[in-house]
Structure formats: structure tokens, C-alpha cells
PDB file of C-alpha atoms in Angstrom:
ATOM      1  CA  GLU C1340       0.000   0.000   0.000  1.00 74.00           C
ATOM      2  CA  LEU C1341       1.325   3.401  -0.957  1.00 84.00           C
ATOM      3  CA  LYS C1342       1.966   5.643   1.998  1.00 91.00           C
ATOM      4  CA  VAL C1343       2.965   9.264   2.123  1.00 95.00           C
ATOM      5  CA  GLU C1344       3.730  10.300   5.657  1.00 96.00           C
ATOM      6  CA  GLN C1345       4.616  13.678   7.030  1.00 97.00           C
ATOM      7  CA  ASN C1346       6.385  14.466  10.246  1.00 97.00           C
ATOM      8  CA  PRO C1347       5.420  16.225  12.393  1.00 97.00           C
ATOM      9  CA  LEU C1348       1.647  16.298  12.047  1.00 96.00           C
ATOM     10  CA  PHE C1349       1.434  19.407  14.153  1.00 97.00           C
ATOM     11  CA  LEU C1350       4.073  22.047  14.701  1.00 95.00           C
ATOM     12  CA  SER C1351       3.875  25.032  16.973  1.00 96.00           C
ATOM     13  CA  MET C1352       6.868  27.296  16.648  1.00 93.00           C
ATOM     14  CA  GLN C1353       7.968  30.717  17.726  1.00 95.00           C
ATOM     15  CA  GLU C1354       8.530  33.506  15.266  1.00 97.00           C
ATOM     16  CA  GLY C1355      12.121  33.725  14.142  1.00 97.00           C
ATOM     17  CA  LYS C1356      12.856  30.032  14.636  1.00 97.00           C
ATOM     18  CA  ASN C1357      13.815  27.458  12.038  1.00 97.00           C
ATOM     19  CA  TYR C1358      12.274  24.073  11.505  1.00 96.00           C
ATOM     20  CA  THR C1359      11.990  21.257   8.968  1.00 97.00           C
ATOM     21  CA  ILE C1360       8.967  19.251   7.883  1.00 98.00           C
ATOM     22  CA  TYR C1361       9.649  15.784   6.522  1.00 98.00           C
ATOM     23  CA  CYS C1362       7.771  13.856   3.863  1.00 98.00           C
ATOM     24  CA  ASN C1363       8.458  10.142   3.426  1.00 96.00           C
ATOM     25  CA  TYR C1364       6.862   8.056   0.716  1.00 95.00           C
ATOM     26  CA  SER C1365       6.831   4.365  -0.010  1.00 94.00           C
ATOM     27  CA  THR C1366       6.789   4.169  -3.813  1.00 87.00           C
ATOM     28  CA  THR C1367       9.148   5.094  -6.600  1.00 85.00           C
ATOM     29  CA  SER C1368       8.544   8.588  -7.872  1.00 84.00           C
ATOM     30  CA  ASP C1369      10.654  11.455  -9.105  1.00 79.00           C
ATOM     31  CA  ARG C1370       7.973  14.106  -8.888  1.00 89.00           C
ATOM     32  CA  LEU C1371       6.894  15.645  -5.656  1.00 93.00           C
ATOM     33  CA  TYR C1372       4.903  18.763  -4.876  1.00 94.00           C
ATOM     34  CA  TRP C1373       4.385  20.910  -1.830  1.00 97.00           C
ATOM     35  CA  TYR C1374       1.110  22.729  -1.230  1.00 96.00           C
ATOM     36  CA  ARG C1375      -0.185  25.113   1.368  1.00 97.00           C
ATOM     37  CA  GLN C1376      -3.766  25.137   2.619  1.00 97.00           C
ATOM     38  CA  ASP C1377      -5.313  27.880   4.728  1.00 96.00           C
ATOM     39  CA  PRO C1378      -8.376  27.040   6.851  1.00 93.00           C
ATOM     40  CA  GLY C1379     -11.484  26.610   4.738  1.00 91.00           C
ATOM     41  CA  LYS C1380      -9.552  27.188   1.530  1.00 93.00           C
ATOM     42  CA  SER C1381      -8.245  25.111  -1.338  1.00 93.00           C
ATOM     43  CA  LEU C1382      -4.606  24.403  -2.120  1.00 94.00           C
ATOM     44  CA  GLU C1383      -1.894  26.797  -3.150  1.00 93.00           C
ATOM     45  CA  SER C1384       1.121  25.416  -4.985  1.00 92.00           C
ATOM     46  CA  LEU C1385       4.470  26.092  -3.327  1.00 96.00           C
ATOM     47  CA  PHE C1386       7.079  23.920  -5.000  1.00 95.00           C
ATOM     48  CA  VAL C1387       7.526  21.455  -7.830  1.00 92.00           C
ATOM     49  CA  LEU C1388      10.415  19.020  -7.392  1.00 93.00           C
ATOM     50  CA  LEU C1389      11.083  16.999 -10.518  1.00 88.00           C
ATOM     51  CA  SER C1390      14.345  15.185  -9.966  1.00 87.00           C
ATOM     52  CA  ASN C1391      16.657  13.709  -7.400  1.00 88.00           C
ATOM     53  CA  GLY C1392      18.578  16.404  -5.608  1.00 89.00           C
ATOM     54  CA  ALA C1393      16.178  19.156  -6.631  1.00 91.00           C
ATOM     55  CA  VAL C1394      16.171  22.141  -4.315  1.00 95.00           C
ATOM     56  CA  LYS C1395      13.789  25.066  -4.591  1.00 96.00           C
ATOM     57  CA  GLN C1396      13.549  28.184  -2.452  1.00 97.00           C
ATOM     58  CA  GLU C1397      10.912  30.856  -2.149  1.00 96.00           C
ATOM     59  CA  GLY C1398      11.155  33.398   0.610  1.00 96.00           C
ATOM     60  CA  ARG C1399      11.460  31.671   3.970  1.00 97.00           C
ATOM     61  CA  LEU C1400      10.665  28.244   2.568  1.00 98.00           C
ATOM     62  CA  MET C1401      13.033  25.799   0.941  1.00 98.00           C
ATOM     63  CA  ALA C1402      12.146  22.351  -0.369  1.00 98.00           C
ATOM     64  CA  SER C1403      14.365  19.466  -1.382  1.00 97.00           C
ATOM     65  CA  LEU C1404      13.932  16.002  -2.812  1.00 96.00           C
ATOM     66  CA  ASP C1405      15.954  12.822  -2.348  1.00 94.00           C
ATOM     67  CA  THR C1406      14.349  10.181  -4.538  1.00 92.00           C
ATOM     68  CA  LYS C1407      16.711   7.455  -3.413  1.00 92.00           C
ATOM     69  CA  ALA C1408      15.729   7.928   0.207  1.00 94.00           C
ATOM     70  CA  ARG C1409      12.136   8.677  -0.851  1.00 94.00           C
ATOM     71  CA  LEU C1410      12.277  11.770   1.265  1.00 96.00           C
ATOM     72  CA  SER C1411      11.421  15.393   0.770  1.00 97.00           C
ATOM     73  CA  THR C1412      11.918  18.218   3.227  1.00 98.00           C
ATOM     74  CA  LEU C1413      10.345  21.615   3.635  1.00 98.00           C
ATOM     75  CA  HIS C1414      12.590  23.909   5.634  1.00 98.00           C
ATOM     76  CA  ILE C1415      11.265  27.012   7.307  1.00 97.00           C
ATOM     77  CA  THR C1416      13.703  29.804   8.063  1.00 97.00           C
ATOM     78  CA  ALA C1417      12.950  32.541  10.588  1.00 97.00           C
ATOM     79  CA  ALA C1418       9.257  31.748  10.767  1.00 96.00           C
ATOM     80  CA  VAL C1419       6.664  34.505  10.707  1.00 97.00           C
ATOM     81  CA  HIS C1420       2.996  34.390  11.645  1.00 96.00           C
ATOM     82  CA  ASP C1421       1.875  34.525   8.005  1.00 96.00           C
ATOM     83  CA  LEU C1422       3.338  31.083   7.471  1.00 97.00           C
ATOM     84  CA  SER C1423       0.702  29.549   9.757  1.00 97.00           C
ATOM     85  CA  ALA C1424      -1.209  27.050   7.613  1.00 97.00           C
ATOM     86  CA  THR C1425      -1.351  23.349   6.805  1.00 97.00           C
ATOM     87  CA  TYR C1426       1.345  22.063   4.483  1.00 98.00           C
ATOM     88  CA  PHE C1427       0.951  18.996   2.310  1.00 98.00           C
ATOM     89  CA  CYS C1428       3.428  17.116   0.219  1.00 97.00           C
ATOM     90  CA  ALA C1429       2.041  15.130  -2.701  1.00 95.00           C
ATOM     91  CA  VAL C1430       3.691  12.363  -4.682  1.00 94.00           C
ATOM     92  CA  ASP C1431       3.007  11.936  -8.367  1.00 89.00           C
ATOM     93  CA  VAL C1432       2.386   8.236  -8.843  1.00 86.00           C
ATOM     94  CA  ASP C1433       1.104   8.203 -12.438  1.00 81.00           C
ATOM     95  CA  THR C1434       1.276  11.364 -14.563  1.00 74.00           C
ATOM     96  CA  ASP C1435      -0.489  13.931 -12.445  1.00 80.00           C
ATOM     97  CA  LYS C1436      -2.182  11.408 -10.203  1.00 86.00           C
ATOM     98  CA  LEU C1437      -1.243  12.640  -6.750  1.00 90.00           C
ATOM     99  CA  ILE C1438      -1.227  10.926  -3.413  1.00 92.00           C
ATOM    100  CA  PHE C1439      -1.141  13.430  -0.589  1.00 95.00           C
ATOM    101  CA  GLY C1440       0.764  13.264   2.617  1.00 96.00           C
ATOM    102  CA  THR C1441      -0.892  13.356   5.999  1.00 95.00           C
ATOM    103  CA  GLY C1442      -0.357  17.099   6.294  1.00 97.00           C
ATOM    104  CA  THR C1443       1.516  19.245   8.801  1.00 97.00           C
ATOM    105  CA  ARG C1444      -0.406  21.908  10.619  1.00 97.00           C
ATOM    106  CA  LEU C1445       1.913  24.797  11.403  1.00 97.00           C
ATOM    107  CA  GLN C1446       1.205  27.479  13.953  1.00 97.00           C
ATOM    108  CA  VAL C1447       3.654  30.328  14.381  1.00 97.00           C
ATOM    109  CA  PHE C1448       3.296  32.401  17.511  1.00 94.00           C
ATOM    110  CA  PRO C1449       5.004  35.637  18.631  1.00 88.00           C
TER     111      PRO C1449
ATOM    112  CA  GLY W1433      -6.147  34.601 -11.525  1.00 62.00           C
ATOM    113  CA  ALA W1434      -7.815  31.244 -11.082  1.00 65.00           C
ATOM    114  CA  VAL W1435      -7.186  28.725 -13.808  1.00 88.00           C
ATOM    115  CA  VAL W1436      -9.553  26.083 -12.446  1.00 94.00           C
ATOM    116  CA  SER W1437     -13.048  27.133 -11.491  1.00 94.00           C
ATOM    117  CA  GLN W1438     -15.234  25.031  -9.228  1.00 96.00           C
ATOM    118  CA  HIS W1439     -18.916  25.605  -8.593  1.00 96.00           C
ATOM    119  CA  PRO W1440     -20.754  25.806  -6.289  1.00 97.00           C
ATOM    120  CA  SER W1441     -18.540  26.726  -3.386  1.00 97.00           C
ATOM    121  CA  ARG W1442     -21.061  25.698  -0.793  1.00 97.00           C
ATOM    122  CA  VAL W1443     -24.073  23.401  -0.796  1.00 97.00           C
ATOM    123  CA  ILE W1444     -26.452  22.636   2.025  1.00 97.00           C
ATOM    124  CA  CYS W1445     -29.228  20.205   1.248  1.00 94.00           C
ATOM    125  CA  LYS W1446     -31.461  17.523   2.641  1.00 96.00           C
ATOM    126  CA  SER W1447     -30.601  13.867   2.840  1.00 97.00           C
ATOM    127  CA  GLY W1448     -31.568  12.015  -0.340  1.00 96.00           C
ATOM    128  CA  THR W1449     -30.801  14.919  -2.664  1.00 95.00           C
ATOM    129  CA  SER W1450     -28.390  14.557  -5.567  1.00 97.00           C
ATOM    130  CA  VAL W1451     -25.801  17.294  -5.872  1.00 97.00           C
ATOM    131  CA  LYS W1452     -23.768  18.215  -8.946  1.00 97.00           C
ATOM    132  CA  ILE W1453     -20.391  19.940  -8.688  1.00 98.00           C
ATOM    133  CA  GLU W1454     -18.715  21.465 -11.736  1.00 97.00           C
ATOM    134  CA  CYS W1455     -15.027  21.831 -12.400  1.00 96.00           C
ATOM    135  CA  ARG W1456     -13.815  23.943 -15.324  1.00 95.00           C
ATOM    136  CA  SER W1457     -10.389  24.630 -16.687  1.00 93.00           C
ATOM    137  CA  LEU W1458     -10.578  28.283 -17.682  1.00 91.00           C
ATOM    138  CA  ASP W1459      -7.845  28.861 -20.231  1.00 85.00           C
ATOM    139  CA  PHE W1460      -6.509  25.449 -21.112  1.00 86.00           C
ATOM    140  CA  GLN W1461      -7.769  22.082 -22.201  1.00 88.00           C
ATOM    141  CA  ALA W1462      -7.660  19.305 -19.657  1.00 87.00           C
ATOM    142  CA  THR W1463      -8.053  15.765 -20.900  1.00 84.00           C
ATOM    143  CA  THR W1464      -7.653  14.617 -17.332  1.00 89.00           C
ATOM    144  CA  MET W1465      -9.031  16.095 -14.157  1.00 93.00           C
ATOM    145  CA  PHE W1466      -9.008  14.724 -10.640  1.00 94.00           C
ATOM    146  CA  TRP W1467     -11.524  14.719  -7.827  1.00 97.00           C
ATOM    147  CA  TYR W1468     -10.494  14.728  -4.179  1.00 97.00           C
ATOM    148  CA  ARG W1469     -12.342  14.563  -0.925  1.00 97.00           C
ATOM    149  CA  GLN W1470     -11.192  16.078   2.340  1.00 97.00           C
ATOM    150  CA  PHE W1471     -12.705  15.528   5.765  1.00 94.00           C
ATOM    151  CA  PRO W1472     -12.068  18.139   8.486  1.00 92.00           C
ATOM    152  CA  LYS W1473      -8.458  18.265   9.614  1.00 90.00           C
ATOM    153  CA  GLN W1474      -7.516  15.400   7.349  1.00 94.00           C
ATOM    154  CA  SER W1475      -5.590  15.074   4.140  1.00 96.00           C
ATOM    155  CA  LEU W1476      -6.935  15.009   0.604  1.00 96.00           C
ATOM    156  CA  MET W1477      -8.039  11.620  -0.629  1.00 95.00           C
ATOM    157  CA  LEU W1478      -8.077  10.977  -4.352  1.00 94.00           C
ATOM    158  CA  MET W1479     -11.508   9.739  -5.358  1.00 96.00           C
ATOM    159  CA  ALA W1480     -11.252   9.353  -9.105  1.00 95.00           C
ATOM    160  CA  THR W1481      -9.563  10.382 -12.311  1.00 93.00           C
ATOM    161  CA  SER W1482     -11.894  12.027 -14.780  1.00 91.00           C
ATOM    162  CA  ASN W1483     -11.037  11.230 -18.399  1.00 87.00           C
ATOM    163  CA  GLU W1484     -12.441  13.289 -21.242  1.00 86.00           C
ATOM    164  CA  GLY W1485     -14.575  11.165 -23.514  1.00 84.00           C
ATOM    165  CA  SER W1486     -14.293   7.974 -21.499  1.00 87.00           C
ATOM    166  CA  LYS W1487     -15.199   6.475 -18.168  1.00 90.00           C
ATOM    167  CA  ALA W1488     -13.711   7.783 -14.998  1.00 93.00           C
ATOM    168  CA  THR W1489     -11.206   5.690 -13.093  1.00 94.00           C
ATOM    169  CA  TYR W1490     -12.189   5.288  -9.471  1.00 96.00           C
ATOM    170  CA  GLU W1491      -9.901   4.642  -6.547  1.00 94.00           C
ATOM    171  CA  GLN W1492     -10.402   1.599  -4.408  1.00 93.00           C
ATOM    172  CA  GLY W1493     -13.274   1.969  -1.994  1.00 94.00           C
ATOM    173  CA  VAL W1494     -15.014   4.774  -3.899  1.00 96.00           C
ATOM    174  CA  GLU W1495     -18.502   3.853  -5.049  1.00 94.00           C
ATOM    175  CA  LYS W1496     -18.971   4.484  -8.756  1.00 94.00           C
ATOM    176  CA  ASP W1497     -22.735   4.593  -8.518  1.00 95.00           C
ATOM    177  CA  LYS W1498     -22.582   7.012  -5.632  1.00 96.00           C
ATOM    178  CA  PHE W1499     -20.146   9.471  -7.166  1.00 97.00           C
ATOM    179  CA  LEU W1500     -20.945   9.892 -10.831  1.00 97.00           C
ATOM    180  CA  ILE W1501     -18.297  11.622 -12.912  1.00 95.00           C
ATOM    181  CA  ASN W1502     -18.819  13.016 -16.367  1.00 92.00           C
ATOM    182  CA  HIS W1503     -16.098  14.651 -18.465  1.00 90.00           C
ATOM    183  CA  ALA W1504     -17.971  15.608 -21.580  1.00 83.00           C
ATOM    184  CA  SER W1505     -15.631  18.310 -22.834  1.00 89.00           C
ATOM    185  CA  LEU W1506     -11.994  19.277 -22.582  1.00 89.00           C
ATOM    186  CA  THR W1507     -12.786  22.027 -20.099  1.00 92.00           C
ATOM    187  CA  LEU W1508     -15.506  20.576 -17.911  1.00 94.00           C
ATOM    188  CA  SER W1509     -15.802  17.699 -15.486  1.00 95.00           C
ATOM    189  CA  THR W1510     -18.760  17.170 -13.179  1.00 96.00           C
ATOM    190  CA  LEU W1511     -19.109  15.160 -10.005  1.00 97.00           C
ATOM    191  CA  THR W1512     -22.610  14.181  -8.944  1.00 97.00           C
ATOM    192  CA  VAL W1513     -23.140  12.895  -5.440  1.00 97.00           C
ATOM    193  CA  THR W1514     -26.258  10.799  -5.790  1.00 97.00           C
ATOM    194  CA  SER W1515     -28.791  10.397  -2.993  1.00 96.00           C
ATOM    195  CA  ALA W1516     -26.495  12.174  -0.591  1.00 96.00           C
ATOM    196  CA  HIS W1517     -26.481  11.319   3.104  1.00 96.00           C
ATOM    197  CA  PRO W1518     -24.896  13.068   6.083  1.00 96.00           C
ATOM    198  CA  GLU W1519     -21.789  10.892   5.837  1.00 95.00           C
ATOM    199  CA  ASP W1520     -21.169  12.364   2.370  1.00 96.00           C
ATOM    200  CA  SER W1521     -20.685  15.778   3.928  1.00 97.00           C
ATOM    201  CA  SER W1522     -17.167  16.828   3.089  1.00 97.00           C
ATOM    202  CA  PHE W1523     -14.968  19.262   1.176  1.00 97.00           C
ATOM    203  CA  TYR W1524     -14.683  18.221  -2.469  1.00 98.00           C
ATOM    204  CA  ILE W1525     -11.844  19.614  -4.581  1.00 97.00           C
ATOM    205  CA  CYS W1526     -11.055  19.162  -8.256  1.00 96.00           C
ATOM    206  CA  SER W1527      -7.764  19.698 -10.029  1.00 94.00           C
ATOM    207  CA  ALA W1528      -6.320  19.829 -13.511  1.00 90.00           C
ATOM    208  CA  SER W1529      -2.891  20.266 -15.020  1.00 79.00           C
ATOM    209  CA  ARG W1530      -1.816  22.424 -17.966  1.00 70.00           C
ATOM    210  CA  SER W1531       1.224  20.336 -18.712  1.00 62.00           C
ATOM    211  CA  HIS W1532       1.329  16.713 -17.710  1.00 60.00           C
ATOM    212  CA  GLY W1533       3.905  15.921 -15.090  1.00 57.00           C
ATOM    213  CA  ASN W1534       5.994  19.051 -15.226  1.00 66.00           C
ATOM    214  CA  GLN W1535       3.807  21.681 -13.660  1.00 71.00           C
ATOM    215  CA  PRO W1536       1.847  21.717 -10.451  1.00 76.00           C
ATOM    216  CA  GLN W1537      -1.780  20.888 -10.702  1.00 83.00           C
ATOM    217  CA  HIS W1538      -4.175  23.735 -10.321  1.00 89.00           C
ATOM    218  CA  PHE W1539      -6.892  23.211  -7.781  1.00 93.00           C
ATOM    219  CA  GLY W1540     -10.396  24.554  -7.746  1.00 95.00           C
ATOM    220  CA  ASP W1541     -11.568  26.509  -4.734  1.00 95.00           C
ATOM    221  CA  GLY W1542     -13.438  23.480  -3.438  1.00 96.00           C
ATOM    222  CA  THR W1543     -17.054  22.749  -2.637  1.00 97.00           C
ATOM    223  CA  ARG W1544     -18.181  22.368   0.924  1.00 97.00           C
ATOM    224  CA  LEU W1545     -21.074  19.933   0.947  1.00 97.00           C
ATOM    225  CA  SER W1546     -23.296  19.679   4.004  1.00 97.00           C
ATOM    226  CA  ILE W1547     -26.085  17.131   4.059  1.00 96.00           C
ATOM    227  CA  LEU W1548     -28.711  17.607   6.727  1.00 94.00           C
TER     228      LEU W1548
END
């Protein structure tokens, strides 16, 4: 059974701190996506990772992909309150068919 | 602006009613669209792949007769929840991709379905 697991499921962190969210998956794939979801809203695309070793950065967020380890990370640098949301990784298992991770709910407090 | 439009955004109806949700790609053709379901504070679960001009492909455990999918054109897929019951209450989201495999999928704004 295909599993996409995120760790941690819930993260409460202070503004200005750094932290990493992990996404482990159990099938072979070289395409992985990160999305953000605000409460009651749909998904916003953050990163597209298309190959082993891919690293993308946007603002305070940086994502990486290790296809051999079947692991992706989302690193948060100097967190701010606006980053509070739920973050999902999603693995492409068959040309655009995505299996989502369990989600990480992030709360950033002053 | 939005590239995938989903309608309606919110539906509240009585048990036994059938509800149709539309998903449109606004400025591109989508031969494939996807339908997801999300319960509160949970992840998105893929329900089915909507294929233009052919039958949808359903994921294991998803009832075909309960969730009817029609993809009659390259820009429109519909999901009909037939004879809805309270346990069907959920957030339904569709998605489509401009370029297979190389770009992120674009998601609709979602439809919150509440069955009384």
C-alpha cells in the first residue's frame, strides 16, 4: 500500500525560529509537490520538485527532494505568523495522479 | 487569476438529494481532471480520475454509482453525489494540469457539501 507520511503532524513554533517538515513516501517517484492550505480554503502550490537532488527556495521556505531515500523536506527559516497554515506534500504516482501526505499543521506564535 | 473554477462553493441540502459539482479549466484544455475529498483536519483523498470522452477511473473503496463523474468536454468535469447522506458531507476539490507531469496541478476553490 502506498503511503505518504509527514512528520510532524502538528508544529507550533515561535517567530524567528527554524524548523523542517519531513515527507516520506513508499513508492518510486521522481515528482513531488508541496502545497499550502489555509483554513477553509483550497490548495496553493508552493514547490515542484522533478528530480533527485532538486532544491527550490521561495522566501522563507526551501524544499528538497531525495528520490533514493524517498524523502522530501520543507525547511522554514525565521518563521513569521503569516506562514501559519497546513502544508501537504504530494507524490506523483502516475502522470499527475497525486497521493497526498498526511499534512503538517503549522502554527507560528510571537 | 484562477485557472480552475469550481462551482458551487457551498451546498447545504437535505438527505436524499443529488448534488452536482462542476469543475472547469478556464484557459486550457484538460483531458484529465481529478476529484479529491477532504474531511475536516484530514488530508486530501483521491476519489477518481476524470477522463475526457471515457469512463472515470475510481480509486479503491469509492462507489462508482454514488459518485458519478462526467467529463464531456476538454474544459468541464462534473461530479454528482447521488442520494447524498450526512456521511457524504465533506470538502470536495477538483484539479487539472496544464502540462502533464511538469507543472503543479491547479486546484479549484473546493465545494463544501453539508447534508442535513
